[in-house]
Coordinates of C-alpha atoms and ligand atoms in Angstrom, one line a residue:
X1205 CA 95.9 126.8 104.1
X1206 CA 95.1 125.6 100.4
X1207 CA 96.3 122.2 99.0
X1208 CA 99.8 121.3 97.7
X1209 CA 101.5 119.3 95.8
X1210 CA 103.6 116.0 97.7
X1211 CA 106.5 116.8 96.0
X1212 CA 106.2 120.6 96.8
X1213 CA 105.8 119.8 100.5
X1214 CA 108.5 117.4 100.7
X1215 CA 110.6 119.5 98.8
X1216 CA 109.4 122.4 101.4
X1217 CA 110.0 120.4 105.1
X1218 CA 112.9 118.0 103.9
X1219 CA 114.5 118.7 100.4
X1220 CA 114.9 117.3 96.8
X1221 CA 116.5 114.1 97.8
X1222 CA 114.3 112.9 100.5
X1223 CA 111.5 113.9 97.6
X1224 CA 113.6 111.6 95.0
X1225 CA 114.9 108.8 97.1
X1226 CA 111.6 108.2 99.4
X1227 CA 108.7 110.2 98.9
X1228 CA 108.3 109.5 95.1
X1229 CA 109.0 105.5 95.3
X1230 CA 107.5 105.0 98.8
X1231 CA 104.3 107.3 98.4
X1232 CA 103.7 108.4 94.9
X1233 CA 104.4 105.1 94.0
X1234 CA 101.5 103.7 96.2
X1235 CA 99.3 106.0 94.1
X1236 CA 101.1 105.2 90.9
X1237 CA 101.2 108.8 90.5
X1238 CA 103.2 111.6 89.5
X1239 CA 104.5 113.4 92.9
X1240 CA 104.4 116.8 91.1
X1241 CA 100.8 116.7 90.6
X1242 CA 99.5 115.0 93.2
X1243 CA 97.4 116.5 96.1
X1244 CA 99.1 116.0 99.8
X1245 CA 95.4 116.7 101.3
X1246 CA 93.8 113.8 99.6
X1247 CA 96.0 111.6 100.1
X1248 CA 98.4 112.0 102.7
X1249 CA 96.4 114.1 105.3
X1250 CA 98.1 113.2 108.3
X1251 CA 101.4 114.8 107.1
X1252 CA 99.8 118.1 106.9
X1253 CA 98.2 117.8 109.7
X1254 CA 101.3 117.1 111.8
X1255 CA 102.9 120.2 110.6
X1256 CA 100.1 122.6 111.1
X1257 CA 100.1 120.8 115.2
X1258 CA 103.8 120.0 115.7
X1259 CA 105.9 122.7 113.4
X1260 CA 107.8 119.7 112.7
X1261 CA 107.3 116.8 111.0
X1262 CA 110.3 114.7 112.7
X1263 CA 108.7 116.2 116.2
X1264 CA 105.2 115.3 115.2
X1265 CA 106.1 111.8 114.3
X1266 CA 108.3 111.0 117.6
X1267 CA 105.5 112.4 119.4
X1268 CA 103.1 110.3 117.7
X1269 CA 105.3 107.0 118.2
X1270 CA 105.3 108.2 121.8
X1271 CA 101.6 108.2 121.6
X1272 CA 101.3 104.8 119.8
X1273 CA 103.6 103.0 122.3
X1274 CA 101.8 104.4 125.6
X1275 CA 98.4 103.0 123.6
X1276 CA 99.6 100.0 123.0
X1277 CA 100.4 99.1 126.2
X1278 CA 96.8 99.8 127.4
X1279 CA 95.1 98.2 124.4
X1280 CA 95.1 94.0 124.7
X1281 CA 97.4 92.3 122.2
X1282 CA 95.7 92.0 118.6
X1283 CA 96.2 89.1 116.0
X1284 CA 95.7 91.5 113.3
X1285 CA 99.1 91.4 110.8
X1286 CA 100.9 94.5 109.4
X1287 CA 99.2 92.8 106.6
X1288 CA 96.2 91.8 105.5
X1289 CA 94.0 90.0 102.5
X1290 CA 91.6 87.5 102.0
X1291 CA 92.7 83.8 102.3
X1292 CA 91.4 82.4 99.0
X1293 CA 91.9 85.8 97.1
X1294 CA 89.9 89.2 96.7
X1295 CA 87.0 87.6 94.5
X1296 CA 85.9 86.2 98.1
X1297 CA 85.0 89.4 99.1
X1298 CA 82.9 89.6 96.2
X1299 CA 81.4 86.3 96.7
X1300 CA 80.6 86.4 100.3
X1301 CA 78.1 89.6 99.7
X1302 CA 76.3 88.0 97.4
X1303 CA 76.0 85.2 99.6
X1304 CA 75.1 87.2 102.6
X1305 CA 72.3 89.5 100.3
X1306 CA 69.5 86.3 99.4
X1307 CA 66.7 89.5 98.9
X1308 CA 69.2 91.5 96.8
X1309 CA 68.5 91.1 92.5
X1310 CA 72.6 91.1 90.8
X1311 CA 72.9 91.6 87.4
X1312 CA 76.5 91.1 87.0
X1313 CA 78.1 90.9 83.5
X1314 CA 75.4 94.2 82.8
X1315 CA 76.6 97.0 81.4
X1316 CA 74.8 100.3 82.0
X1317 CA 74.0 102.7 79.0
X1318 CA 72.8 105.7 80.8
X1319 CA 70.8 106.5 83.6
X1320 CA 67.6 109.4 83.1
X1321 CA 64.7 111.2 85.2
X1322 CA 61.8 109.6 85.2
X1323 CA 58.3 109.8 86.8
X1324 CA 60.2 111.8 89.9
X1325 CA 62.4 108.9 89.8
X1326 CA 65.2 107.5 87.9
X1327 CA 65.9 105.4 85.3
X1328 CA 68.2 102.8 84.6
X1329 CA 69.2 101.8 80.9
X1330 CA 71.2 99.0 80.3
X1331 CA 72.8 98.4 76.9
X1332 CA 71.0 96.2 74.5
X1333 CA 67.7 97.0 76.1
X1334 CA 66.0 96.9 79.1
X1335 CA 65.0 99.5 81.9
X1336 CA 65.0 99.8 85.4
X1337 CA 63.1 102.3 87.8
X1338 CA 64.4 103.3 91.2
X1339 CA 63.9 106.3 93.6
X1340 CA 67.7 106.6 94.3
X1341 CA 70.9 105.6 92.2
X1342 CA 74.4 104.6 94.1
X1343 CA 76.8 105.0 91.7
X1344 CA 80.0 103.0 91.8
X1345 CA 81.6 103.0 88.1
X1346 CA 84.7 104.6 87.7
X1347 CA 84.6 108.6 87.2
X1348 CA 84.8 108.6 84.3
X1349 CA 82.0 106.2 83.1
X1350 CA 80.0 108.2 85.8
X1351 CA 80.9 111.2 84.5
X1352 CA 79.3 109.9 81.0
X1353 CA 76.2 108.9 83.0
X1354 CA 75.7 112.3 84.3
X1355 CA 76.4 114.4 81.4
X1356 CA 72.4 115.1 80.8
X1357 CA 71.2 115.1 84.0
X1358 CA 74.4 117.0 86.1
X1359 CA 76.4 118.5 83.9
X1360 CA 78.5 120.5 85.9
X1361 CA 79.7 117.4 88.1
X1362 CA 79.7 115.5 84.6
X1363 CA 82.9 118.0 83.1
X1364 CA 84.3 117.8 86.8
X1365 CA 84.2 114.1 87.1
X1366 CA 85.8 114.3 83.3
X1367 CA 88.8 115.7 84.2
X1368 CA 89.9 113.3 87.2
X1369 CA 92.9 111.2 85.5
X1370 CA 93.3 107.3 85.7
X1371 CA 96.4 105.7 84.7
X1372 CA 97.8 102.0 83.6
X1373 CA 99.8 99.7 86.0
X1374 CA 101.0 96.1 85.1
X1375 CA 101.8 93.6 87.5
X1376 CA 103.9 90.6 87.0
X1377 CA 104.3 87.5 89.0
X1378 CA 107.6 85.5 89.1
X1379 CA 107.4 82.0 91.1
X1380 CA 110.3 80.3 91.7
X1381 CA 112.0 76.5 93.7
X1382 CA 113.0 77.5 96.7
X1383 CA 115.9 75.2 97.0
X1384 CA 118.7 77.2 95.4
X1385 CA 116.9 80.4 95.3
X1386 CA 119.7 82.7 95.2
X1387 CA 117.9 85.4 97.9
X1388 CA 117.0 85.2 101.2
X1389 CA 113.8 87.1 101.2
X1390 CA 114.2 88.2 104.4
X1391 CA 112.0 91.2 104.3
X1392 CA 109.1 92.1 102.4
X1393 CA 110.1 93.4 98.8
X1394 CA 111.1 96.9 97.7
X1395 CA 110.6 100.3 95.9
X1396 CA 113.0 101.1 93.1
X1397 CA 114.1 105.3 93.0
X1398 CA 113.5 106.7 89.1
X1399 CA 117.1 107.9 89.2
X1400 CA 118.2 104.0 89.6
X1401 CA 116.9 103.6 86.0
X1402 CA 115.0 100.5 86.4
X1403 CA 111.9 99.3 84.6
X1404 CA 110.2 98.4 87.7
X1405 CA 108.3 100.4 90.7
X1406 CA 108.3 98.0 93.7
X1407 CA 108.6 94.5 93.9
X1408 CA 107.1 92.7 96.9
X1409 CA 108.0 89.1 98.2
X1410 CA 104.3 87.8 97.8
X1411 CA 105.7 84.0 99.6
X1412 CA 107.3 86.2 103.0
X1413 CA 104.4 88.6 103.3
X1414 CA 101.5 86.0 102.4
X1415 CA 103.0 82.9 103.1
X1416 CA 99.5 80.6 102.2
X1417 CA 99.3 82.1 98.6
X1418 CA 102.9 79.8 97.7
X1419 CA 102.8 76.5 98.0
X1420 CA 105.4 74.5 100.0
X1421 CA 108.6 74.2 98.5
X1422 CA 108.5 77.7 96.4
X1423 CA 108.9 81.2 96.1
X1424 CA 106.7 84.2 95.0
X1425 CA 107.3 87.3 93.9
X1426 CA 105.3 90.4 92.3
X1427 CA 106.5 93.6 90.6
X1428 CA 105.3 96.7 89.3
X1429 CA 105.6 98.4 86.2
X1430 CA 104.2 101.5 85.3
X1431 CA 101.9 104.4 86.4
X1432 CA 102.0 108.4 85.7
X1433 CA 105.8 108.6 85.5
X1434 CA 105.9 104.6 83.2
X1435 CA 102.9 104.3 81.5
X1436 CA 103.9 103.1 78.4
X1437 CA 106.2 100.5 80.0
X1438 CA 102.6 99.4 81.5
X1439 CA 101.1 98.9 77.6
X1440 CA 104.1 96.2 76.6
X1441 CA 102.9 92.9 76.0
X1442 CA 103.6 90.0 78.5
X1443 CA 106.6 88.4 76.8
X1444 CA 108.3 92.1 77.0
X1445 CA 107.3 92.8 80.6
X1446 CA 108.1 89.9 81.8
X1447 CA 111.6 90.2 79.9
X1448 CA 112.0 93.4 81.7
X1449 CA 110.9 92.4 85.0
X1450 CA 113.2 89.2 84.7
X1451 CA 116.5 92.0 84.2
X1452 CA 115.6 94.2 86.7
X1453 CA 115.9 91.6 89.2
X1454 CA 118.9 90.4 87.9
X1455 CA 120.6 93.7 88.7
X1456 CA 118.9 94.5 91.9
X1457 CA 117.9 90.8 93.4
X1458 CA 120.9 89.0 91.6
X1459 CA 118.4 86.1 90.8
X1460 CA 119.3 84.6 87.6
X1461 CA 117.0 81.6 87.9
X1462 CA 114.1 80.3 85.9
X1463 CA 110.8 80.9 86.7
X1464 CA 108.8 77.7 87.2
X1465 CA 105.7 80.1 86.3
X1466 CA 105.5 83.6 84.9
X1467 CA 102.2 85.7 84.4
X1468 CA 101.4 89.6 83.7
X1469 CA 98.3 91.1 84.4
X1470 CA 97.3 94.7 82.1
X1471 CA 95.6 97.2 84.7
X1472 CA 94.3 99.4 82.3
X1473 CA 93.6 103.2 83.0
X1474 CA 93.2 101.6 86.9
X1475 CA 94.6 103.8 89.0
X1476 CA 92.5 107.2 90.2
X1477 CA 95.1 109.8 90.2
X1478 CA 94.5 112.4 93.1
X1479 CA 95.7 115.7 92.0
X1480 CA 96.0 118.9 93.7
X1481 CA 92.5 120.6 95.1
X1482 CA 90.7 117.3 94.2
X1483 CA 89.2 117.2 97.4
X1484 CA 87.6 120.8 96.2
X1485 CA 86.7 119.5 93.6
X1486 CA 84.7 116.5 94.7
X1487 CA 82.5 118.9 97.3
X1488 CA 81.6 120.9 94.2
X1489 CA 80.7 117.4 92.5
X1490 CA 78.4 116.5 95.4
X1491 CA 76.8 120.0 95.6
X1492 CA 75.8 119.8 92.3
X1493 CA 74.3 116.0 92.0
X1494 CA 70.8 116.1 91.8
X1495 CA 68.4 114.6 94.6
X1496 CA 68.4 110.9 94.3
X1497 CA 71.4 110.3 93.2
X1498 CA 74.8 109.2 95.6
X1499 CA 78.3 108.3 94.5
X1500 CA 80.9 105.4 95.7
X1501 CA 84.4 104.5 94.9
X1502 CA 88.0 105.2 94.7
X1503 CA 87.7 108.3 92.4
X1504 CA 86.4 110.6 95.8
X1505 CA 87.6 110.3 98.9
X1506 CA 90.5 107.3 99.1
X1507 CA 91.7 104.7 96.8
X1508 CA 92.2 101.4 99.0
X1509 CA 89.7 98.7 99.6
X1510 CA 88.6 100.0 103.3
X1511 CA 88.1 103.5 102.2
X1512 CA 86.6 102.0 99.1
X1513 CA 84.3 100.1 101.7
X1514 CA 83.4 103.3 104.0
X1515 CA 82.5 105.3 101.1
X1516 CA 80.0 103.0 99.9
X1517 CA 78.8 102.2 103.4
X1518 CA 78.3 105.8 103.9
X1519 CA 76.4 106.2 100.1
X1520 CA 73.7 103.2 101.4
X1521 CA 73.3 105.4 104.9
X1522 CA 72.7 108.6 102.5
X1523 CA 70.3 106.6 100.1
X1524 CA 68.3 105.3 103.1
X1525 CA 67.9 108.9 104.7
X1526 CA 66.9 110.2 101.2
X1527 CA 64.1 107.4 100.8
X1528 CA 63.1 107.4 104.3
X1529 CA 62.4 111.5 103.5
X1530 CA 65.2 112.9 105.8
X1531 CA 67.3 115.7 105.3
X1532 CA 70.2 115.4 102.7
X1533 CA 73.9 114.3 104.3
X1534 CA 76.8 114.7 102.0
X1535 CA 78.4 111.2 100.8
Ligands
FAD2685 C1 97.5 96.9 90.7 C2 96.6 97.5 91.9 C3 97.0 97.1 93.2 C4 96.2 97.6 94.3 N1 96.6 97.2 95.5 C5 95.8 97.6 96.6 C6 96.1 97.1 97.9 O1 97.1 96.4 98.1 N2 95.3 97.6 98.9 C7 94.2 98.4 98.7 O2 93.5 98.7 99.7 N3 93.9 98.8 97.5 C8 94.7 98.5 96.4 N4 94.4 98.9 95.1 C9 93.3 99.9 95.0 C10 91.9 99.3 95.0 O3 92.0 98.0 94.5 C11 91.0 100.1 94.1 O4 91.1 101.5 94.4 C12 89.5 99.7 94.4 O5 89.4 98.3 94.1 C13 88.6 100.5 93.5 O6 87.3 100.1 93.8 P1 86.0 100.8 93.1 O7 84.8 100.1 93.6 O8 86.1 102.3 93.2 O9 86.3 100.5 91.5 P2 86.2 99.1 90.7 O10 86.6 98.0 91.5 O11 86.9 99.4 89.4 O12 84.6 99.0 90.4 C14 84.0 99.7 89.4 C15 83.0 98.7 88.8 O13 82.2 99.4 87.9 C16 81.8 98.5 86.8 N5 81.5 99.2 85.6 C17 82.2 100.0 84.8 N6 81.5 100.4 83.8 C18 80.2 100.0 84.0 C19 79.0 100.1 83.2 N7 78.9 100.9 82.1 N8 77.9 99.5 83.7 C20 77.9 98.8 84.8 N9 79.1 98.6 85.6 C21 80.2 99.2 85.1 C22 83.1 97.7 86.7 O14 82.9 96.5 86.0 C23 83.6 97.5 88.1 O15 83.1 96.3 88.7 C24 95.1 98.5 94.0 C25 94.8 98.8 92.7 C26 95.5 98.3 91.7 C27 95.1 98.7 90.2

């Protein structure tokens, strides 16, 4: 009934290999995490699910497909990809709520010092000066920053929020002429196993799944390095990752060519790491907040954009109730 770890349950329904060879690159590494500690429940809830319904998790999952492919021959046929980004990168996202909230006051490039009570209300002080009032506070900083910004006013969420973990990925993209390119890249990239004793986690062929992001004549491809298991191989400057990045798919790619462009990118204490009886955790965090105050973001309740989306969606819905006088939701 209680949480697990993902490499516990794997270990438990299919054994040590299946744990080493596919569930630690394929789904620890989407998390950058370490399989060990990570929570199955928060992260992948549909696995335990299908074994409390089906017994079986290779039943559960043909029944499923069974499911899947009667719906889909009901539903109409959709253009959506397996997929899916923004054409002109993520920053449109960004830019197009801006541009779609004319009545809305952004103060980007603003860094918050704390946040306070005041006058039944709260307070917002940003550093170097300056104040803000407001009757309810959406906070969407990383847990730990908000964690820092709770300290006086909700302490016991404050040490909770504390002790979620974030650790450093890098990323480093490789572009390359496509005339001579020794691969095919007929696929979409892949994870690399620890035990194959590689520097890199995944690498994905950026030009075959995004074709627009490449421009005609070349090929793209992205790798990366670190997480729970690497993280110091995620500190190394961009010379050395690059350097390692470049061996790596030597041995596994056989690509021996030049990059015609070479860039890392350093995402520093990044990645939320799940661990077991987080979810727990985060309905003692929202039982303790006091009234007024709502949290978003990857640190709660799922890591990718959408769920990064819903949460905040559902933090607004909870702000308006709370302003509007209604009874409290949980966000
Ligand atoms: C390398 C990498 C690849 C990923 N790939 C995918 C993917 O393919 N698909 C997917 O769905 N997800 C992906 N993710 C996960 C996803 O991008 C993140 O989980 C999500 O963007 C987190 O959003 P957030 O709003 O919680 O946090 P953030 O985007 O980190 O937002 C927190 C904000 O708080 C601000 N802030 C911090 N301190 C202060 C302060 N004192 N005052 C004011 N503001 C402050 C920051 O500037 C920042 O804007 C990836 C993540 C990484 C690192």
């Amino acid at each position: 009934n209680g949480d697990e770890s993902l490499a516990s349950f794997i270990r438990r329904r299919m054994g040590e290999e299946a744990l080493k060879k596919m569930a630690e690159p394929m789904l620890a590494g989407i998390y950058a995490s370490n399989p060990e500690t990570m929570s199955i429940g928060s992260t992948f809830p549909m696995f335990v699910e299908t074994e409390r319904k089906y017994r079986s998790l290779i039943i559960g999952m043909l029944a499923r497909k069974k499911a899947m492919l009667l719906n889909a021959k009901k539903r109409p046929t959709s253009n959506f990809s397996l997929f899916m980004t923004l054409k002109d990168g993520l920053g449109e996202m960004v830019e197009m709520v801006i541009k779609k909230s004319p009545d809305i006051q952004f103060l980007s490039g603003t860094r918050v010092e704390s946040i306070s009570q005041k006058e039944g209300g709260w307070s917002v002080n940003i550093e170097g000066g300056g104040e803000h009032q407001a009757q309810a506070l959406i906070l969407a900083t990383p847990g730990s920053i908000t964690a820092r910004f709770l300290q006086s006013v909700s302490p016991k969420a404050a040490e909770i929020l504390k002790q979620i973990k974030y650790v450093s990925t890098a990323t480093v993209t490789l572009a390359y002429k496509e005339e001579g390119f020794s691969h095919s890249l007929d696929g979409f990239g892949f994870v690399v196993p620890r035990s194959e004793g590689h520097s890199i986690l995944a690498c994905t062929w950026t030009s075959s799944k995004f074709p627009h992001r490449t421009p005609e004549g070349y090929v793209m491809l992205r790798c990366f390095l670190g997480g729970a298991l690497k993280e110091d191989i995620a500190e190394k400057d961009e010379a050395t990752l690059i350097s390692l990045v470049r061996q790596d798919l030597k041995e596994i790619m056989g690509v021996h060519e030049e990059p015609v462009f070479s860039k890392a990118f350093h995402n520093r204490k990044a990645n939320v790491q799940y661990e077991v009886n987080h979810s727990q955790r985060i309905d003692t965090v929202l039982q303790e907040l006091e009234s007024g105050l709502f949290l978003a973001g990857s640190a709660y309740r799922g890591i990718g954009i959408p769920d990064c989306i819903q949460s905040g969606t559902q933090s607004a819905e909870s702000a308006i109730q709370f302003l509007a006088g209604e009874p409290k939701v949980e966000n």
